[in-house]
Short mmCIF file of C-alpha atoms in Angstrom, two decimals:
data_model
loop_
_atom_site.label_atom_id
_atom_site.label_comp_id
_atom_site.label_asym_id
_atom_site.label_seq_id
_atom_site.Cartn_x
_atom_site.Cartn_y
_atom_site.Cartn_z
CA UNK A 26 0.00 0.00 0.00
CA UNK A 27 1.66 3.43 -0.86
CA UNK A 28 -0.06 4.38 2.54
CA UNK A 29 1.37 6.10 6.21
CA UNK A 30 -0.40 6.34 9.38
CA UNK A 31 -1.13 9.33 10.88
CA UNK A 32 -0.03 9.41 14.87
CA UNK A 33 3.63 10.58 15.05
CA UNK A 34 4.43 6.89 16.46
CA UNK A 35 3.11 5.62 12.92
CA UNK A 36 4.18 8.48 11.13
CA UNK A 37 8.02 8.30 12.61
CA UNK A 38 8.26 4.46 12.22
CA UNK A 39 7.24 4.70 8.25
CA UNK A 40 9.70 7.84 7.87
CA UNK A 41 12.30 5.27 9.14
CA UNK A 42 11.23 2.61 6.72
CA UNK A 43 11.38 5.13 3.08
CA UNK A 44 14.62 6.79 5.09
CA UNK A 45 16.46 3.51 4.87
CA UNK A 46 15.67 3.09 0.63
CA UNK A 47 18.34 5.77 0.82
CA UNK A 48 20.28 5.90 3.82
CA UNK A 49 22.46 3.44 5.68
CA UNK A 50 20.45 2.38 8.93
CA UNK A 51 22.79 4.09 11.44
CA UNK A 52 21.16 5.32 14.49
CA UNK A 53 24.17 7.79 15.06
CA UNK A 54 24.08 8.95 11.61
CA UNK A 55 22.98 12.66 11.05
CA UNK A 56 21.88 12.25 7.97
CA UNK A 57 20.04 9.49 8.42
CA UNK A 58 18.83 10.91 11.86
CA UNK A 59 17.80 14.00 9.64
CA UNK A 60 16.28 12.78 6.92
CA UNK A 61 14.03 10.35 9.10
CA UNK A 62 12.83 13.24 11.16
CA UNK A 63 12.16 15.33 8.06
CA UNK A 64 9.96 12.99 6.61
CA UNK A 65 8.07 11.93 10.02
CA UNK A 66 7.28 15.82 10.49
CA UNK A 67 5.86 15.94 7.12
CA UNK A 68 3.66 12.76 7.25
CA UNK A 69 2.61 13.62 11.00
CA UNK A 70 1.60 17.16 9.35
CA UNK A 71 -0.17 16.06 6.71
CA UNK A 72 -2.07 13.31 8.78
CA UNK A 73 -3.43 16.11 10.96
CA UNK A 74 -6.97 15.96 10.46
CA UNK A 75 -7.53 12.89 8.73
CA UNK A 76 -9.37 9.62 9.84
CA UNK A 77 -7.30 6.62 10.15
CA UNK A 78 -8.71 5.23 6.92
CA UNK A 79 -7.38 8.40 4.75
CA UNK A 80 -4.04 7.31 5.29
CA UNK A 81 -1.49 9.87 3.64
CA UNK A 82 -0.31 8.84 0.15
CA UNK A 83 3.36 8.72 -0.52
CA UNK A 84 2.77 10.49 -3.58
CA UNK A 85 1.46 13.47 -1.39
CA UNK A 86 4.45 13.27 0.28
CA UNK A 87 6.75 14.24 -2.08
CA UNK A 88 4.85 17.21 -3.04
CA UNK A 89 5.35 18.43 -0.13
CA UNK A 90 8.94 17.61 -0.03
CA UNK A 91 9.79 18.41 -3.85
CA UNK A 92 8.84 21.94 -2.80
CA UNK A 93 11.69 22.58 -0.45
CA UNK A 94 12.46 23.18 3.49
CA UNK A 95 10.01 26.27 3.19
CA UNK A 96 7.16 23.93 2.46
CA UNK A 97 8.20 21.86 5.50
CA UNK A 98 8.09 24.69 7.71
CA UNK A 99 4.50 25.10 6.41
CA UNK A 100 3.68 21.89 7.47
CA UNK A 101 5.58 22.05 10.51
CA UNK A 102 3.33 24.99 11.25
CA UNK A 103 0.68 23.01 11.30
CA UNK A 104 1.78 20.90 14.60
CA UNK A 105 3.53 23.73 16.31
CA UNK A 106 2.68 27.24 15.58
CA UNK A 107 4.00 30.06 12.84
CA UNK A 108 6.48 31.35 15.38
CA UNK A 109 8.19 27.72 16.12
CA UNK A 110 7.59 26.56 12.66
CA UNK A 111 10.15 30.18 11.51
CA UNK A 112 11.77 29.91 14.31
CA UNK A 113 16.07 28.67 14.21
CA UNK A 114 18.13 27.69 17.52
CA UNK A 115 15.09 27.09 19.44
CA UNK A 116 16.07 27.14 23.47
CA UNK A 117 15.29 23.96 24.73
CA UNK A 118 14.54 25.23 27.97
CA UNK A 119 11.69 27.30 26.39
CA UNK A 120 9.97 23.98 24.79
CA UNK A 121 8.48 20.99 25.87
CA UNK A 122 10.88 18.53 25.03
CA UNK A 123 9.22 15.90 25.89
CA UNK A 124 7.07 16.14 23.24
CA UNK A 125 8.45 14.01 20.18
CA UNK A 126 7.15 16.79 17.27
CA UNK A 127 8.69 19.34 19.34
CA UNK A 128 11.93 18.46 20.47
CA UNK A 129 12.53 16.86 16.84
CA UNK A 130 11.71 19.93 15.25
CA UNK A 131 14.18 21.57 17.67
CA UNK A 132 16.86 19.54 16.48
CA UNK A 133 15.93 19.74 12.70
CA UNK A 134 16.34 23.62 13.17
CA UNK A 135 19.48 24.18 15.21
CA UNK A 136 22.97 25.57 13.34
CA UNK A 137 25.61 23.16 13.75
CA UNK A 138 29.43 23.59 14.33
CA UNK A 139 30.98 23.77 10.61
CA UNK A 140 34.38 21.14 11.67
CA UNK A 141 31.74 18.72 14.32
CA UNK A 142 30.97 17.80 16.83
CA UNK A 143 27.35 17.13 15.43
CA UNK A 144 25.93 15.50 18.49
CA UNK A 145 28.00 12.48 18.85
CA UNK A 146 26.50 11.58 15.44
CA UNK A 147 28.95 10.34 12.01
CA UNK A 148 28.11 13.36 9.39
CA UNK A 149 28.64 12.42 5.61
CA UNK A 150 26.21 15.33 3.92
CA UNK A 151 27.59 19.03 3.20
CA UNK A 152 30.33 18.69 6.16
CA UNK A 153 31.72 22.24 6.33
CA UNK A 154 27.98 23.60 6.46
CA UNK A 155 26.87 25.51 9.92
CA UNK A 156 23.20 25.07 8.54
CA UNK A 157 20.39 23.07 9.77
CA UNK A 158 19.27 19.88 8.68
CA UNK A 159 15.97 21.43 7.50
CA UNK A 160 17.96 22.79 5.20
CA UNK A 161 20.55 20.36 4.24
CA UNK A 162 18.35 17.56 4.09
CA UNK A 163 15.10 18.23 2.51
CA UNK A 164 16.41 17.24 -0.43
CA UNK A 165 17.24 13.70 0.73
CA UNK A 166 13.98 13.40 2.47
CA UNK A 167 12.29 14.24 -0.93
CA UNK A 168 14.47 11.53 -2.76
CA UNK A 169 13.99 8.96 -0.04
CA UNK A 170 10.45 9.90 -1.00
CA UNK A 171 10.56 9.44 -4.34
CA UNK A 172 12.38 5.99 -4.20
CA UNK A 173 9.63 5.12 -2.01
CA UNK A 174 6.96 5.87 -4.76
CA UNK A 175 9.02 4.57 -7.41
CA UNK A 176 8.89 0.97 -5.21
CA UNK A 177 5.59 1.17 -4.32
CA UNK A 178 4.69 1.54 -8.32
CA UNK A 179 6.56 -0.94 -9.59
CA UNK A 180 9.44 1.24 -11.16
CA UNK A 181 12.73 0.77 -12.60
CA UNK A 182 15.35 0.84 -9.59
CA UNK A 183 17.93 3.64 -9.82
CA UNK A 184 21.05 2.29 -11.08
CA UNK A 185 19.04 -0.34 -13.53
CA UNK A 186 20.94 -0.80 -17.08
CA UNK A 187 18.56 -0.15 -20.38
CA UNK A 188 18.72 0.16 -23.46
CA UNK A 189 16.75 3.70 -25.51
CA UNK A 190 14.30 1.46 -27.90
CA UNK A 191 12.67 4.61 -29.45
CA UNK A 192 13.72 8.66 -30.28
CA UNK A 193 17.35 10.29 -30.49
CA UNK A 194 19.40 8.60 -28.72
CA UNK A 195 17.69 4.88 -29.54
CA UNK A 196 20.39 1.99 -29.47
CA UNK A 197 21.75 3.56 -26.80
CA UNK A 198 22.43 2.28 -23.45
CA UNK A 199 22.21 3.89 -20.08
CA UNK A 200 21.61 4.08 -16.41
CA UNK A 201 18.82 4.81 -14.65
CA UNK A 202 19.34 7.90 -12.29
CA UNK A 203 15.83 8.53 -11.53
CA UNK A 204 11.76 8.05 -11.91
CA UNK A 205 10.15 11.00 -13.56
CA UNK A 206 6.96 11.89 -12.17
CA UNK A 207 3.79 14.49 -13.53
CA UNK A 208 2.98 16.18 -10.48
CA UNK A 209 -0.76 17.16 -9.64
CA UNK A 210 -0.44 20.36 -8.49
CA UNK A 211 -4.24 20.93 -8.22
CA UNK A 212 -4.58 18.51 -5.78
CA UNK A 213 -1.22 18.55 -4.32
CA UNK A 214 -0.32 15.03 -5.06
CA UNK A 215 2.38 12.79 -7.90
CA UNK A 216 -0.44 11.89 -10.59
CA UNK A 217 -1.25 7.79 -10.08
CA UNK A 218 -0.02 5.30 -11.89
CA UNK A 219 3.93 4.18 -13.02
CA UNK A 220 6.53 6.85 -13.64
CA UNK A 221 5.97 8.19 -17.29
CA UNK A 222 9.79 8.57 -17.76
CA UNK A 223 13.14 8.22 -16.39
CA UNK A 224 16.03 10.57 -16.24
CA UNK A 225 18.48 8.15 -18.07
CA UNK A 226 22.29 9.15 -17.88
CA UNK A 227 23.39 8.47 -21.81
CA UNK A 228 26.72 6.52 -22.18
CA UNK A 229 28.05 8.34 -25.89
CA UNK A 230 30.03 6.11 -27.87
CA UNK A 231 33.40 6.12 -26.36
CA UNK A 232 35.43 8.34 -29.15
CA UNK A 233 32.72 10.97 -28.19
CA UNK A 234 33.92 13.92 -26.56
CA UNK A 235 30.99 15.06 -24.99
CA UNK A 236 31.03 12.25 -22.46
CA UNK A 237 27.67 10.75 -20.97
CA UNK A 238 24.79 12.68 -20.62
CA UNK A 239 21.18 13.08 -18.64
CA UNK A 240 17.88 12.45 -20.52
CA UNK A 241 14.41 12.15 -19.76
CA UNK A 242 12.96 9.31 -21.84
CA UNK A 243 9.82 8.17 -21.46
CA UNK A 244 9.02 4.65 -19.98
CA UNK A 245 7.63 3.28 -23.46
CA UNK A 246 11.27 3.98 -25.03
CA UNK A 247 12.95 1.60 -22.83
CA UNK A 248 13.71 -1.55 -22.32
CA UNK A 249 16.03 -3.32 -19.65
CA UNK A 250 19.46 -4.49 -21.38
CA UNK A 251 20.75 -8.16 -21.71
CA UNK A 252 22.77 -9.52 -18.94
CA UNK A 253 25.24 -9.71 -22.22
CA UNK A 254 25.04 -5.91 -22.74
CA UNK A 255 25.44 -5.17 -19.18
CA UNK A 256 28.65 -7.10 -18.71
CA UNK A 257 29.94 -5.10 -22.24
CA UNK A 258 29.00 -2.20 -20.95
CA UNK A 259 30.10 -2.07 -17.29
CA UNK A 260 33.34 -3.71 -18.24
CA UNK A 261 35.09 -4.23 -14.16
CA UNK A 262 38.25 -5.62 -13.63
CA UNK A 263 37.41 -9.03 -11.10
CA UNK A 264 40.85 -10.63 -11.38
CA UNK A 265 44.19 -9.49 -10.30
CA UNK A 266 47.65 -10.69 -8.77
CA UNK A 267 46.68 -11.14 -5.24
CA UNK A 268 43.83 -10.61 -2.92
CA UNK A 269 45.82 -8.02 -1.39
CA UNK A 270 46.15 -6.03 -4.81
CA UNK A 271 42.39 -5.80 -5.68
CA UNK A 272 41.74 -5.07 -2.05
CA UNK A 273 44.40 -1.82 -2.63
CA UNK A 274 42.49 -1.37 -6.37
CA UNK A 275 39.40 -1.16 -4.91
CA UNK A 276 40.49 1.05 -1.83
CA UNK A 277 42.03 3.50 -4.37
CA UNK A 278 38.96 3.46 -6.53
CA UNK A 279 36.24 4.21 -3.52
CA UNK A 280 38.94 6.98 -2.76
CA UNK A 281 39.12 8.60 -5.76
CA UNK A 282 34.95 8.34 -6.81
CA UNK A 283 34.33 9.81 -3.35
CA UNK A 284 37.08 13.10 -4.49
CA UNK A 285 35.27 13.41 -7.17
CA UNK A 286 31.80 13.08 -5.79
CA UNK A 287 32.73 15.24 -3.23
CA UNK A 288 35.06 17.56 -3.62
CA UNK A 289 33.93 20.31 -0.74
CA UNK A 290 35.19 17.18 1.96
CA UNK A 291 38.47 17.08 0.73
CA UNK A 292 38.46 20.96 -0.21
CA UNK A 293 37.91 21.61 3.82
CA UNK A 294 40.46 18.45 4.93
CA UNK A 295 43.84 19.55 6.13
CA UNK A 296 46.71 18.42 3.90
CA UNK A 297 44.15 16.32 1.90
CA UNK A 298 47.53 14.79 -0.21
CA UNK A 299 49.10 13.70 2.78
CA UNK A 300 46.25 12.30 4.38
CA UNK A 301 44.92 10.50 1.15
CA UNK A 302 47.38 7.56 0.86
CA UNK A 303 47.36 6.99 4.72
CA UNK A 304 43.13 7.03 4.17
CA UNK A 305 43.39 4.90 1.35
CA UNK A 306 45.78 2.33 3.20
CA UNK A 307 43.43 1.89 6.01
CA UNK A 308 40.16 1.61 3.75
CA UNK A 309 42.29 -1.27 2.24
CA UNK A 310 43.72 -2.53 5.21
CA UNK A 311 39.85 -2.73 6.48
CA UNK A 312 38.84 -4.26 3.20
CA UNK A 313 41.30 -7.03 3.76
CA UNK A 314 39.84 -7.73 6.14
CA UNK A 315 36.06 -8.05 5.74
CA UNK A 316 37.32 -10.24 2.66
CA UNK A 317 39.03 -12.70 5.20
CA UNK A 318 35.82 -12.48 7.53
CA UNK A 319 33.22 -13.29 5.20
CA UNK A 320 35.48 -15.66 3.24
CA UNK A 321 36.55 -14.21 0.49
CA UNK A 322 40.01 -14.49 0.00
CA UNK A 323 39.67 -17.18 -2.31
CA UNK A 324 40.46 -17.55 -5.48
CA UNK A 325 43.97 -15.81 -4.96
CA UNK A 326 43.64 -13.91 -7.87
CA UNK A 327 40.86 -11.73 -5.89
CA UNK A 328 37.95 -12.15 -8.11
CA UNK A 329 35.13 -12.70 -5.04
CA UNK A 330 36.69 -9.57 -3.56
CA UNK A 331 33.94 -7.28 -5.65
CA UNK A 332 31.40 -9.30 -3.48
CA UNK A 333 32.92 -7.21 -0.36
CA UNK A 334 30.04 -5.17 1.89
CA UNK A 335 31.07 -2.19 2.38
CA UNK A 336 29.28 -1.23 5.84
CA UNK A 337 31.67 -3.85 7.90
CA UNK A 338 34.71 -1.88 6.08
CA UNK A 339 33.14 0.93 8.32
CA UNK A 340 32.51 -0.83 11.60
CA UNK A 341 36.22 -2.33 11.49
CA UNK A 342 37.42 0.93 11.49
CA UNK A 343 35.31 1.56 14.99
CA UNK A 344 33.42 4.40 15.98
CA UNK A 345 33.51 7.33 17.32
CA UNK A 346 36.86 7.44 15.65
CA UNK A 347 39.17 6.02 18.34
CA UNK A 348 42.67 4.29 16.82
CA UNK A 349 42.49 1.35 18.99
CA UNK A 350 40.66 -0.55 16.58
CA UNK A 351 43.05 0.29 14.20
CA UNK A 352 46.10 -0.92 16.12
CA UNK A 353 44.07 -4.34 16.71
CA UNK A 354 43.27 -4.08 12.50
CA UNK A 355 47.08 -4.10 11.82
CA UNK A 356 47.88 -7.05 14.36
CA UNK A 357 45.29 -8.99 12.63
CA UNK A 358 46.89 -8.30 8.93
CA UNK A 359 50.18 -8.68 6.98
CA UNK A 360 51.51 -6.05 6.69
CA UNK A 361 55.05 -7.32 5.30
CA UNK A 362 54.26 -7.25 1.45
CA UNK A 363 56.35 -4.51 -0.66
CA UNK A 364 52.86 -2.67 -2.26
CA UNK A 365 52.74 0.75 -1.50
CA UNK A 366 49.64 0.25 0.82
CA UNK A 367 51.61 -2.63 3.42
CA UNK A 368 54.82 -0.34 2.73
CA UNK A 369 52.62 2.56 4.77
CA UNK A 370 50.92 0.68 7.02
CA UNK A 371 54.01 -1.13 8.05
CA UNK A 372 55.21 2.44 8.86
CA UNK A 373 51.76 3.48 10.46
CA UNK A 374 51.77 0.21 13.01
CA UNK A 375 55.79 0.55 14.08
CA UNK A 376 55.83 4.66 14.02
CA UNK A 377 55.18 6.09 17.36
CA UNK A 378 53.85 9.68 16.30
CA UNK A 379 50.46 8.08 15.68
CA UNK A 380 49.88 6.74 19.02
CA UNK A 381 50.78 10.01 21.43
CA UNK A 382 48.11 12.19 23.09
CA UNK A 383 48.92 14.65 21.09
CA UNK A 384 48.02 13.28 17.71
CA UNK A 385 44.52 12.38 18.56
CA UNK A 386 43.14 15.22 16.23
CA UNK A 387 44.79 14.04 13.64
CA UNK A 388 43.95 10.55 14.08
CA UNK A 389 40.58 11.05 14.45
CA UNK A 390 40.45 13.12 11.20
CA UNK A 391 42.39 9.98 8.74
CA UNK A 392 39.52 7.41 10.85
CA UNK A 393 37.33 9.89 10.02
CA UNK A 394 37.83 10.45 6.41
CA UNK A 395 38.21 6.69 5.80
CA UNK A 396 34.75 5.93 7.08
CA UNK A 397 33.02 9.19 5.38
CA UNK A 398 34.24 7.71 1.79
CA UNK A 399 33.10 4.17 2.81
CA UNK A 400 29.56 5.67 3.87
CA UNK A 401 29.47 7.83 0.76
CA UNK A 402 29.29 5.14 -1.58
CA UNK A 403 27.18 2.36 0.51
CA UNK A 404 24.47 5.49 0.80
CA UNK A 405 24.12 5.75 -2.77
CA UNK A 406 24.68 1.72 -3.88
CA UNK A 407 21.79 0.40 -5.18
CA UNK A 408 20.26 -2.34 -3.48
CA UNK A 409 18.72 -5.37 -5.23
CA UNK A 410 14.58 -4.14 -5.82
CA UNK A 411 12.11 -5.11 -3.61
CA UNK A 412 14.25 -5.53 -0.33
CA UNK A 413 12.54 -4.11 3.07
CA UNK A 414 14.11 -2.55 6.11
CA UNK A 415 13.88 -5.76 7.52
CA UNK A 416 16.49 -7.08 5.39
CA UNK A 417 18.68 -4.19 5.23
CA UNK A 418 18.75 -3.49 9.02
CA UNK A 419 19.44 -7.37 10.02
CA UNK A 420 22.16 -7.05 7.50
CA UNK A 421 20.65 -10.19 5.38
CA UNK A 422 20.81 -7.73 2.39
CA UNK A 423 23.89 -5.51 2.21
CA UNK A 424 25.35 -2.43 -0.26
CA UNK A 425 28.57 -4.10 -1.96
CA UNK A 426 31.27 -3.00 -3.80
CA UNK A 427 29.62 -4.32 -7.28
CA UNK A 428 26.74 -2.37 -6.39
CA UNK A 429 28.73 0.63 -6.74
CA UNK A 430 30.04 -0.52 -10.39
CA UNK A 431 27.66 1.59 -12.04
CA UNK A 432 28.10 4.78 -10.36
CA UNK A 433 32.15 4.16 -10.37
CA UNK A 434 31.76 3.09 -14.47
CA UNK A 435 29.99 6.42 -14.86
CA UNK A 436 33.11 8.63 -12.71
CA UNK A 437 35.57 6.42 -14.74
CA UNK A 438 34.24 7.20 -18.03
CA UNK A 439 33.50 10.91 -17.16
CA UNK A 440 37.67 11.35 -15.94
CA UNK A 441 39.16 8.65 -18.45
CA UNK A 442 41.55 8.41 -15.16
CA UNK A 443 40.63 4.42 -14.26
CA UNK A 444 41.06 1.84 -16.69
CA UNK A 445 38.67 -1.08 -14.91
CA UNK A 446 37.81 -4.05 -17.53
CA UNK A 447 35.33 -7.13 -16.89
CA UNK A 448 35.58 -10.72 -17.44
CA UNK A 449 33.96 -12.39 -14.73
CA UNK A 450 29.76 -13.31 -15.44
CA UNK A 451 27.46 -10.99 -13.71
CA UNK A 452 26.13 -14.51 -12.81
CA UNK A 453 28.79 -14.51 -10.14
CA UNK A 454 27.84 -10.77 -8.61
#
């Protein structure tokens, strides 16, 4: 049912279900903590009023949301007054914060400090940014939203392969970035039935110079592609001289998609060229690993290493940031290879600079960097379509490194800096 309840117990457990399509369930994540909040707010809002059996359409929803944190305040007005709805920095002591609505919309609304903390909570979204999550996160609310409808309706997941069967670009194949919806603006709602389109990012033939491109094509013009075109298309690298070398591959890979994904983290980082090779040494260091852990390591020439999930490369770093768990990561590894990776962390583990008081900052900032890229790219790795919270929060369905294929195919081809080649079956993935 493409339904939400309308108490704020009802409303916040659905936010949490559509927050999860697009957000790692981490309760000390503040983006997920935001974008969950956001959307409960909105669907306790728009409840107000209605009977139990006029449950609030998702479609409705993301109306509301497509229209931006302004709209939300609207809404918010609704539960809490103009004047706390405007309001920014609300003084707890001024509120009832023991009401849910209200002491969630005082969190939504407070400024944050630009370099953390941000409440004890990992931050992955617009670090650098003093502003509040109202306005940060609408915009993932509205996409959590969106995916949500797109589920509910029976649409092509984002990150789906096709091939253009109709119009300008037909032949062509691309990805799937979103659903296109016709929004009813007369009665505030996404108009029923599937998404009429898709925006479709174009791969160009590769002696084009204009590189891919974005496209709305309608949902008649498509068609999904051929496990056969996928595998020509994609075209990953699975095999390589050790397990050790694709785990370093694929640590320099998330490292460099996550630069160019987000270049305003590594714009605000401190020496961001020192600290990238000691980052990339410990994302492959905890890589190795999850590999070992969930077995693997074999074949030798790393070709189950794709298979990886990428949220355990995250928890073996530890949280909140502390470098004991990266001492006990570099007694459980060898280190005694000559690649540039064991070369480093050889010199990490024996090197006493790391370990005094004094260095904590900085140690907190290379655990902290590590673990932004690895959230980065399991937020935004398409999971397989139709799989619940349930499955995603008991970890029976993870984000993987293949999952990330497209998006890192799409960076590759857009820099021409990665050569990355296939010849494993996507039978195997």
């Amino acid at each position: 049912m493409e339904e939400t309840g309308l108490g704020w117990e009802q409303a916040y457990a659905r936010a949490g279900e559509l927050a999860a399509l697009d957000q790692p369930v981490v309760d000390d994540s503040w983006d997920y903590t935001g974008v969950r909040a956001i959307l409960a707010i909105a669907l306790t809002a728009l409840g107000e009023g209605v009977d139990d059996s006029a449950p609030v359409q998702t479609g409705r929803l993301l109306w509301h949301l497509d229209r931006g944190p302004t709209n939300v305040r609207r809404l918010a007005a609704v539960l809490l007054g103009e004047e706390l709805a405007q309001a920014t920095d609300i003084d707890p002591a001024t509120v009832d914060m023991d009401n849910p609505v209200v002491s969630t919309w005082v969190w939504l609304t407070r400024t944050w400090p630009a370099d953390g903390p941000w409440g004890g909570m990992s931050r992955g979204v617009a670090r650098g940014l003093t502003d509040p999550a109202i306005d940060i996160l609408t915009s993932w609310a509205a996409k959590a939203a969106l995916t949500g409808l797109n589920t509910e309706r029976g649409g092509l997941a984002n990150g789906t392969a096709v091939r253009i069967t109709a119009g300008d670009h037909e032949g062509r194949i691309g990805f799937v970035k979103n659903s296109a919806w016709l929004m009813d603006d007369l009665h505030e709602t996404v108009v029923d039935g599937p998404p009429p389109g898709y925006e479709v990012m174009i791969r160009e033939d590769p002696e084009s110079a204009t590189g891919n491109k974005r496209e709305i094509v309608p949902t008649g013009a498509l068609r999904r592609t051929t496990r056969e075109e996928t595998v020509e298309v994609l075209g990953l690298q699975t095999r390589f001289e050790s397990v050790w070398d694709a785990c370093e591959r694929w640590a320099q890979t998330l490292l460099w998609w996550h630069q160019d994904t987000h270049p305003e983290v590594w714009l605000a980082t401190e020496n961001p060229d020192g600290r990238a090779p000691v980052v990339t040494a410990l994302m492959t260091a905890a890589l190795f690993d999850t590999v070992r852990q969930r077995g693997l390591d074999e074949p030798a020439d790393g070709s189950s290493v794709h298979l990886a999930p990428l949220l355990p490369m995250a928890d073996t770093l530890g949280r909140p940031y502390r470098w004991e768990p990266i001492a006990e990561l570099l007694d459980r590894i060898d280190t005694t290879g000559d690649s540039p990776t064991q070369q480093l962390l050889r010199a990490i583990k024996h090197a006493p600079a790391l370990s005094e008081a004094g260095m904590a900052s900085e140690r907190r900032a290379l655990v902290e960097l590590a673990e932004s890229v690895i959230i980065a790219h399991a937020k935004v790795a398409p999971l397989p379509a139709g799989t619940t919270m349930r499955q995603f929060s008991s970890g029976e369905v993870e984000p993987r490194l293949v999952d990330q294929a497209l998006a890192i195919a799409e960076a590759a081809r857009r820099r021409q800096q990665v050569n990355l080649a296939m010849d494993a079956p996507l039978d195997d993935v």
